[in-house]
Coordinates of C-alpha atoms and ligand atoms in Angstrom, one line a residue:
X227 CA -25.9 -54.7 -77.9
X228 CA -28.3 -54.1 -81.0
X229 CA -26.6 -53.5 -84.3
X230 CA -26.9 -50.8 -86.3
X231 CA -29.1 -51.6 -89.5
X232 CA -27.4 -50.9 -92.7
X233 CA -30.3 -50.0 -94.6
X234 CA -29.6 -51.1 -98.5
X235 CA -33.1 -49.6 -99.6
X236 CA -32.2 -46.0 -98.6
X237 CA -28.9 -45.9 -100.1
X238 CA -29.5 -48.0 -103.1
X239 CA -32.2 -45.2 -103.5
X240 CA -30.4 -42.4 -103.0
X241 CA -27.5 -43.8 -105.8
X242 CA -30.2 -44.3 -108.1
X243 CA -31.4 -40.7 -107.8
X244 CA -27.2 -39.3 -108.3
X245 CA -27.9 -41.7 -111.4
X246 CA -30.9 -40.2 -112.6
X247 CA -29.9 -36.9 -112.6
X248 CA -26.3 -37.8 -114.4
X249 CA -28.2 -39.7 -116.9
X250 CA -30.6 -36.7 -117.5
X251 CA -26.8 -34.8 -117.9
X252 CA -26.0 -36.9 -120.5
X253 CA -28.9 -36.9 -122.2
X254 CA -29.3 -33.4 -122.6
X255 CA -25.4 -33.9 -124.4
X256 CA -27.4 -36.3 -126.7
X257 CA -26.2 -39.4 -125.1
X258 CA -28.9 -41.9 -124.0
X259 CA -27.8 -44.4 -122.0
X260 CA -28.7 -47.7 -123.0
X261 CA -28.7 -51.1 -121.0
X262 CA -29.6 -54.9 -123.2
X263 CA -30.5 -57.7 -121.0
X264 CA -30.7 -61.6 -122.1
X265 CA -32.4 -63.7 -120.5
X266 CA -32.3 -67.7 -121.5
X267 CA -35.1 -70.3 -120.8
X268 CA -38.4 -69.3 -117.6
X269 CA -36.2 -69.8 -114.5
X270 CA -38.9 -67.4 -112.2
X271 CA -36.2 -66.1 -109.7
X272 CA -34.0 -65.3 -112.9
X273 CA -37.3 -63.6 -114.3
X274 CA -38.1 -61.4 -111.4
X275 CA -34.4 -60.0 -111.1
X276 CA -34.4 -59.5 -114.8
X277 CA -37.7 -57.4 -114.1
X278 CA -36.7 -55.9 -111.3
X279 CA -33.7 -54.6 -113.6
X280 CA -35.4 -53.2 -116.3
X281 CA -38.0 -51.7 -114.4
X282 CA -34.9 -49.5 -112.7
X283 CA -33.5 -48.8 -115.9
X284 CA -36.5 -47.1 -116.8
X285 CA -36.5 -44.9 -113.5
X286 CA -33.3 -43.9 -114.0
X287 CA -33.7 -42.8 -117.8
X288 CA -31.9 -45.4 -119.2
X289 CA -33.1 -47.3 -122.4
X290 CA -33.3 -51.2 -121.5
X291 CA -33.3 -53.7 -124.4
X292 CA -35.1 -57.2 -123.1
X293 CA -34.0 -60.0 -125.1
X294 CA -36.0 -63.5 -124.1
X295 CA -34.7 -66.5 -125.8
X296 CA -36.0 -69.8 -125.3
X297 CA -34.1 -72.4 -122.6
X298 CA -33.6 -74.7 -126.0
X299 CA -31.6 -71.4 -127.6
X300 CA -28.1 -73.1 -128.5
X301 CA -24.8 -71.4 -128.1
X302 CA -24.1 -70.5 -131.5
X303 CA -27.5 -68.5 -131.7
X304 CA -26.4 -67.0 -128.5
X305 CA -23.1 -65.7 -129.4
X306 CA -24.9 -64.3 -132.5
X307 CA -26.8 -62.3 -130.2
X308 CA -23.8 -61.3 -128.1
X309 CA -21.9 -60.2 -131.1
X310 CA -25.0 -57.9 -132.3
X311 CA -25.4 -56.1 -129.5
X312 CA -21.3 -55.9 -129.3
X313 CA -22.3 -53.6 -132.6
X314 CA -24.9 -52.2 -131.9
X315 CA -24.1 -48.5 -130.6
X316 CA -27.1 -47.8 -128.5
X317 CA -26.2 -50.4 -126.4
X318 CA -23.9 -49.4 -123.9
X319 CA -24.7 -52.4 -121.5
X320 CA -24.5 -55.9 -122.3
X321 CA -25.8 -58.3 -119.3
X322 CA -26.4 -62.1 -119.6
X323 CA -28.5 -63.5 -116.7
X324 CA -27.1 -66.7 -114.8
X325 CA -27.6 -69.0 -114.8
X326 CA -27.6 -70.6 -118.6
X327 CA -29.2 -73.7 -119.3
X328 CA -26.9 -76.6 -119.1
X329 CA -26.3 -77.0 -122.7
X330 CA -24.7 -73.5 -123.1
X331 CA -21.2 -72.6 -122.0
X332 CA -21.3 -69.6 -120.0
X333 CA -18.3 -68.8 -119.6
X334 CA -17.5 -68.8 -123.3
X335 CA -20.9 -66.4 -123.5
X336 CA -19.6 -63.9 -120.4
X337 CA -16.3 -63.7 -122.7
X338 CA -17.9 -63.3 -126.2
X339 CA -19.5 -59.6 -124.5
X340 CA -17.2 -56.4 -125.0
X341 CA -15.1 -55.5 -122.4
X342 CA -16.4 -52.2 -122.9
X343 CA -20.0 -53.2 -122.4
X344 CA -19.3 -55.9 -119.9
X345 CA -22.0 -53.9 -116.8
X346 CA -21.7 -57.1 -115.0
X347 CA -18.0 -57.6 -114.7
X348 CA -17.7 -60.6 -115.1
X349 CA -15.0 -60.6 -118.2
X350 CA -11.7 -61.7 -117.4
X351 CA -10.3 -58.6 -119.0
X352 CA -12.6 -56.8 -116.1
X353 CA -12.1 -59.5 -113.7
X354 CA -8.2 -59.2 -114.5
X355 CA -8.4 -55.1 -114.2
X356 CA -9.8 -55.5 -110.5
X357 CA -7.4 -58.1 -109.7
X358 CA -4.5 -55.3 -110.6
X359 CA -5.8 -52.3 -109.5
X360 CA -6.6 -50.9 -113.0
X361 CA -9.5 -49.5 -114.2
X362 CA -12.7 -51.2 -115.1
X363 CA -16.1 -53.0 -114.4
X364 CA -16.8 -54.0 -110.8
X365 CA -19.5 -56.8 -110.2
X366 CA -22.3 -54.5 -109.1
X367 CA -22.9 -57.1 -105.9
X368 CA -19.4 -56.3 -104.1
X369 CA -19.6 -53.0 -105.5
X370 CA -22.8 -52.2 -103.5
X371 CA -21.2 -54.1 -100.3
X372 CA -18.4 -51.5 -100.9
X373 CA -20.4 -48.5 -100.8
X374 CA -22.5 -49.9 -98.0
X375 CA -19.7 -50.1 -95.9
X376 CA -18.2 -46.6 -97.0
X377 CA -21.6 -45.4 -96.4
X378 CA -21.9 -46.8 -92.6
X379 CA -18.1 -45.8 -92.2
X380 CA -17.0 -48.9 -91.3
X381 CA -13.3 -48.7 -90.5
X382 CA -11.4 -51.0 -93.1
X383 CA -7.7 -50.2 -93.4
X384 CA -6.1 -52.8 -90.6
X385 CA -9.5 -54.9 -90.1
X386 CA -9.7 -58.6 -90.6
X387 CA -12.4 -59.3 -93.4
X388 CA -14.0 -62.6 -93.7
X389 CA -15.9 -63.9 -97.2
X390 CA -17.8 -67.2 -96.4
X391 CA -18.1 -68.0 -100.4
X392 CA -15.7 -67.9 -103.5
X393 CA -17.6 -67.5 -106.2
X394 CA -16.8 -65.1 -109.3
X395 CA -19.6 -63.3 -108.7
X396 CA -19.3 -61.7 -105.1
X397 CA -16.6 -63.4 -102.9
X398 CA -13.3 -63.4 -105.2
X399 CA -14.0 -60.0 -106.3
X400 CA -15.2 -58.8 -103.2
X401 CA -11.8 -59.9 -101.7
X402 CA -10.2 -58.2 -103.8
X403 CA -12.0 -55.1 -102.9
X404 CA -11.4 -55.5 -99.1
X405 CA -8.0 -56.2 -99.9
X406 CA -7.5 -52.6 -101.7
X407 CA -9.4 -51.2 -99.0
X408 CA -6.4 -52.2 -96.4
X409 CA -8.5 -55.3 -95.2
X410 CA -6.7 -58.4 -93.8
X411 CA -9.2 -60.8 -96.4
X412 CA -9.9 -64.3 -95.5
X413 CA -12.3 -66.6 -97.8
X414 CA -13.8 -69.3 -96.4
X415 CA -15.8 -71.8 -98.5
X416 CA -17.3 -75.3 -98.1
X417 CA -14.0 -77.1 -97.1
X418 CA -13.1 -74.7 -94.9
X419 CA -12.5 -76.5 -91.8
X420 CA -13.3 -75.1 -87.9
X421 CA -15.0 -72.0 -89.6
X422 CA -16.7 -70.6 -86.7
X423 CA -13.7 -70.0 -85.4
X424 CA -12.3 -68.1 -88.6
X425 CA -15.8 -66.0 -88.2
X426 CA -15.6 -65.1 -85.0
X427 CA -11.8 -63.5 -85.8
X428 CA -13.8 -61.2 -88.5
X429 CA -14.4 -57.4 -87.8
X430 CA -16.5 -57.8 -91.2
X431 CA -17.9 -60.9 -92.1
X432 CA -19.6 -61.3 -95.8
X433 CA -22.3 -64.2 -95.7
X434 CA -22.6 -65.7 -99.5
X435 CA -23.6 -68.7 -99.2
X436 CA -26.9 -69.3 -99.6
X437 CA -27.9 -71.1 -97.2
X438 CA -30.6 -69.5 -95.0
X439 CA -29.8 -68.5 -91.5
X440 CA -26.7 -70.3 -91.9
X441 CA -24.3 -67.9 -90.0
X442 CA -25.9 -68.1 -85.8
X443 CA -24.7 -65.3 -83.8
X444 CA -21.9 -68.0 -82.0
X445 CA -19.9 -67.7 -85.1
X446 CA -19.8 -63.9 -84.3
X447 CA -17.1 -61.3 -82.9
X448 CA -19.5 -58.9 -80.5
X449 CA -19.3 -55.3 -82.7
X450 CA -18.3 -57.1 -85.9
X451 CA -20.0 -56.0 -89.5
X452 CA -22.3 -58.9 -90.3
X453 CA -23.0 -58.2 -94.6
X454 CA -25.7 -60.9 -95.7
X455 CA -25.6 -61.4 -99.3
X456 CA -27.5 -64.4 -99.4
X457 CA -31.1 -64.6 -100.8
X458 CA -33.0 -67.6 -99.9
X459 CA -36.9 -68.4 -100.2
X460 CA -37.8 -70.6 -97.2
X461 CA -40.6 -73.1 -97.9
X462 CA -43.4 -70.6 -96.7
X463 CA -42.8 -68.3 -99.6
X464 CA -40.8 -65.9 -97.3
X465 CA -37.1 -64.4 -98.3
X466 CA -34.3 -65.3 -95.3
X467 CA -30.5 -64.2 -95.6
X468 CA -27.9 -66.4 -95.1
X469 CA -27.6 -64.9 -91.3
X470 CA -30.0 -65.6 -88.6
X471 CA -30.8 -62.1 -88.3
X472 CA -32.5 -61.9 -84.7
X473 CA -29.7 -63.1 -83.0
X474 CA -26.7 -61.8 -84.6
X475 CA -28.0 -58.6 -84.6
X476 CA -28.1 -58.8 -80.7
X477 CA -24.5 -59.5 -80.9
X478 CA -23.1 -57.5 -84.3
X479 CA -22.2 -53.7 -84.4
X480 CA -23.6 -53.4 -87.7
X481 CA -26.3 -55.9 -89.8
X482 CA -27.3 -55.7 -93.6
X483 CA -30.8 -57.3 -93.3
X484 CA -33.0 -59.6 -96.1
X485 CA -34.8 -58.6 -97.7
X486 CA -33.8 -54.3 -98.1
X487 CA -29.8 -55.1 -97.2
X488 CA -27.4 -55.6 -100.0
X489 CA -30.0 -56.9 -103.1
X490 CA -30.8 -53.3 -103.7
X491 CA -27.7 -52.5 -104.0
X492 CA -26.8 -54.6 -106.7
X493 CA -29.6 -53.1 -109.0
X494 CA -28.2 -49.2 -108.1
X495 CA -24.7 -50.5 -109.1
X496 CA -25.8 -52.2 -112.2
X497 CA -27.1 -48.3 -113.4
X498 CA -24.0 -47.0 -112.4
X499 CA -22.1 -48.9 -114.2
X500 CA -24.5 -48.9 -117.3
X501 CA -24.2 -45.2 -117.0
X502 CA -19.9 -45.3 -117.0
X503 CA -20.3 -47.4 -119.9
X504 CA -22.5 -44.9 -121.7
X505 CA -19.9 -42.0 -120.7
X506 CA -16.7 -43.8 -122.2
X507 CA -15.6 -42.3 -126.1
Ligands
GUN603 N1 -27.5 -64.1 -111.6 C1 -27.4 -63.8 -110.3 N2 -26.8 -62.6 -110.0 C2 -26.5 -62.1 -111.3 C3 -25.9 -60.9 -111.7 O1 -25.5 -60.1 -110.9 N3 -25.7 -60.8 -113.0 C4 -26.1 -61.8 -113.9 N4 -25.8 -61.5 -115.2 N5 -26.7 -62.9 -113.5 C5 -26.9 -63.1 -112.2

């Protein structure tokens, strides 16, 4: 059997456009969305997402502040910052790259940002919201996996979903997600022990890892959704997912692939929510 391709490039581009155009809405209302972005110190992968971001911003029509501070900034100076653009009213979007240098407590910088402007989710307060079922931000990397799945109708309500990772960033929320999608949810991490044959129970299985190729197609039900949110750069320069694409595709009904799978999706969720942010009173 060869999987489906769930192709995050053409649906990441087709959000982006619905964003466009509501941003263009709100414009012409005389409301201009508008998205700040700190960045901390010259990590390059950090720089090229933080590019990559901006330059989408602009496509879509939304205003995108870029704030550069050096990797010696302190977290005083920081918060500063933070508390600024928590004032400032064309900002409607506040987003902190990770990672922060060492020196810097990120976690007391995620919860210094408005709840209101938090674009990235990662607040408690938003984090919290998701956990009940109430309104708020959703990390814009299991939001995309969301509306991939929706978008490939992969049947959720009964399926057994399994997260290999447990970070705040994609597999606790993400859980939660599959959970209020009537998913049986399962996180795996490093501990986990006998995990292949947790995997091979999964009729969706969420590689976030990173790790490249880490998930072979023995670890894999035949038809399952195989959703690889890992981005690794292999020694030659190349990008590889956390899944060994080739030959889990041969086994998988449906396949997110690296690069074009779900890092394109992140970007168009990003823009959405920079756009709900800009819509609330
Ligand atoms: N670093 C890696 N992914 C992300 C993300 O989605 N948001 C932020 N702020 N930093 C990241």
């Amino acid at each position: 059997m060869a999987a489906r391709i769930i192709d995050g490039t053409a649906l990441a581009g087709r959000l982006r456009e619905a964003t466009r155009q509501e941003v263009q809405a709100l414009r012409a209302r005389g409301v201009a969305p508008g998205l700040a972005v700190v960045i901390v110190g010259d990590d390059p992968a950090s720089r090229v997402y933080v590019r990559n971001k901006i330059k989408s911003c602009e496509a879509a029509g939304i205003a995108s502040t870029l704030i550069e501070l050096p990797a010696t900034t302190d977290e005083a100076t920081l918060l500063a910052r933070v508390a600024a653009l928590n004032a400032d009213r064309a900002v409607h979007g506040i987003l902190v790259q990770l990672p922060l240098p060492a020196h810097v407590d990120a976690g007391r910088i995620i919860e210094a940002i408005a709840p209101a402007k938090d674009v990235d989710g990662f607040h408690v307060a938003s984090s919290g919201a998701l956990m009940t079922g109430l309104p708020g931000f959703v990390p814009c990397t299991p939001a995309g996996v969301m509306a991939m799945l929706d978008d490939a109708q992969v049947p959720l309500s009964g399926s057994r979903a399994v997260i290999i990772g447990r970070s705040n960033i994609v597999g606790k929320p993400l859980a939660m997600l599959l959970l209020q999608s009537d998913a049986t949810v399962t996180i795996c991490h490093s501990r986990t022990r006998d995990l292949a044959a947790i995997t091979r129970e999964a009729d969706i299985l969420v590689a976030a890892i990173g790790r490249a190729n880490f998930v072979t197609a023995d670890m894999v039900k035949p038809g399952a959704c195989v959703i690889d949110v890992g981005i690794n750069r292999l020694p030659d320069g190349k990008l590889a997912g956390d899944v060994d694409f080739n030959a889990v595709a041969q086994v998988a009904g449906w396949i997110t692939p690296v690069p074009g799978g779900v890092g394109p999706m992140t970007i168009a969720m990003l823009l959405a929510n920079t756009l709900k942010a800009a819509r609330k009173p």
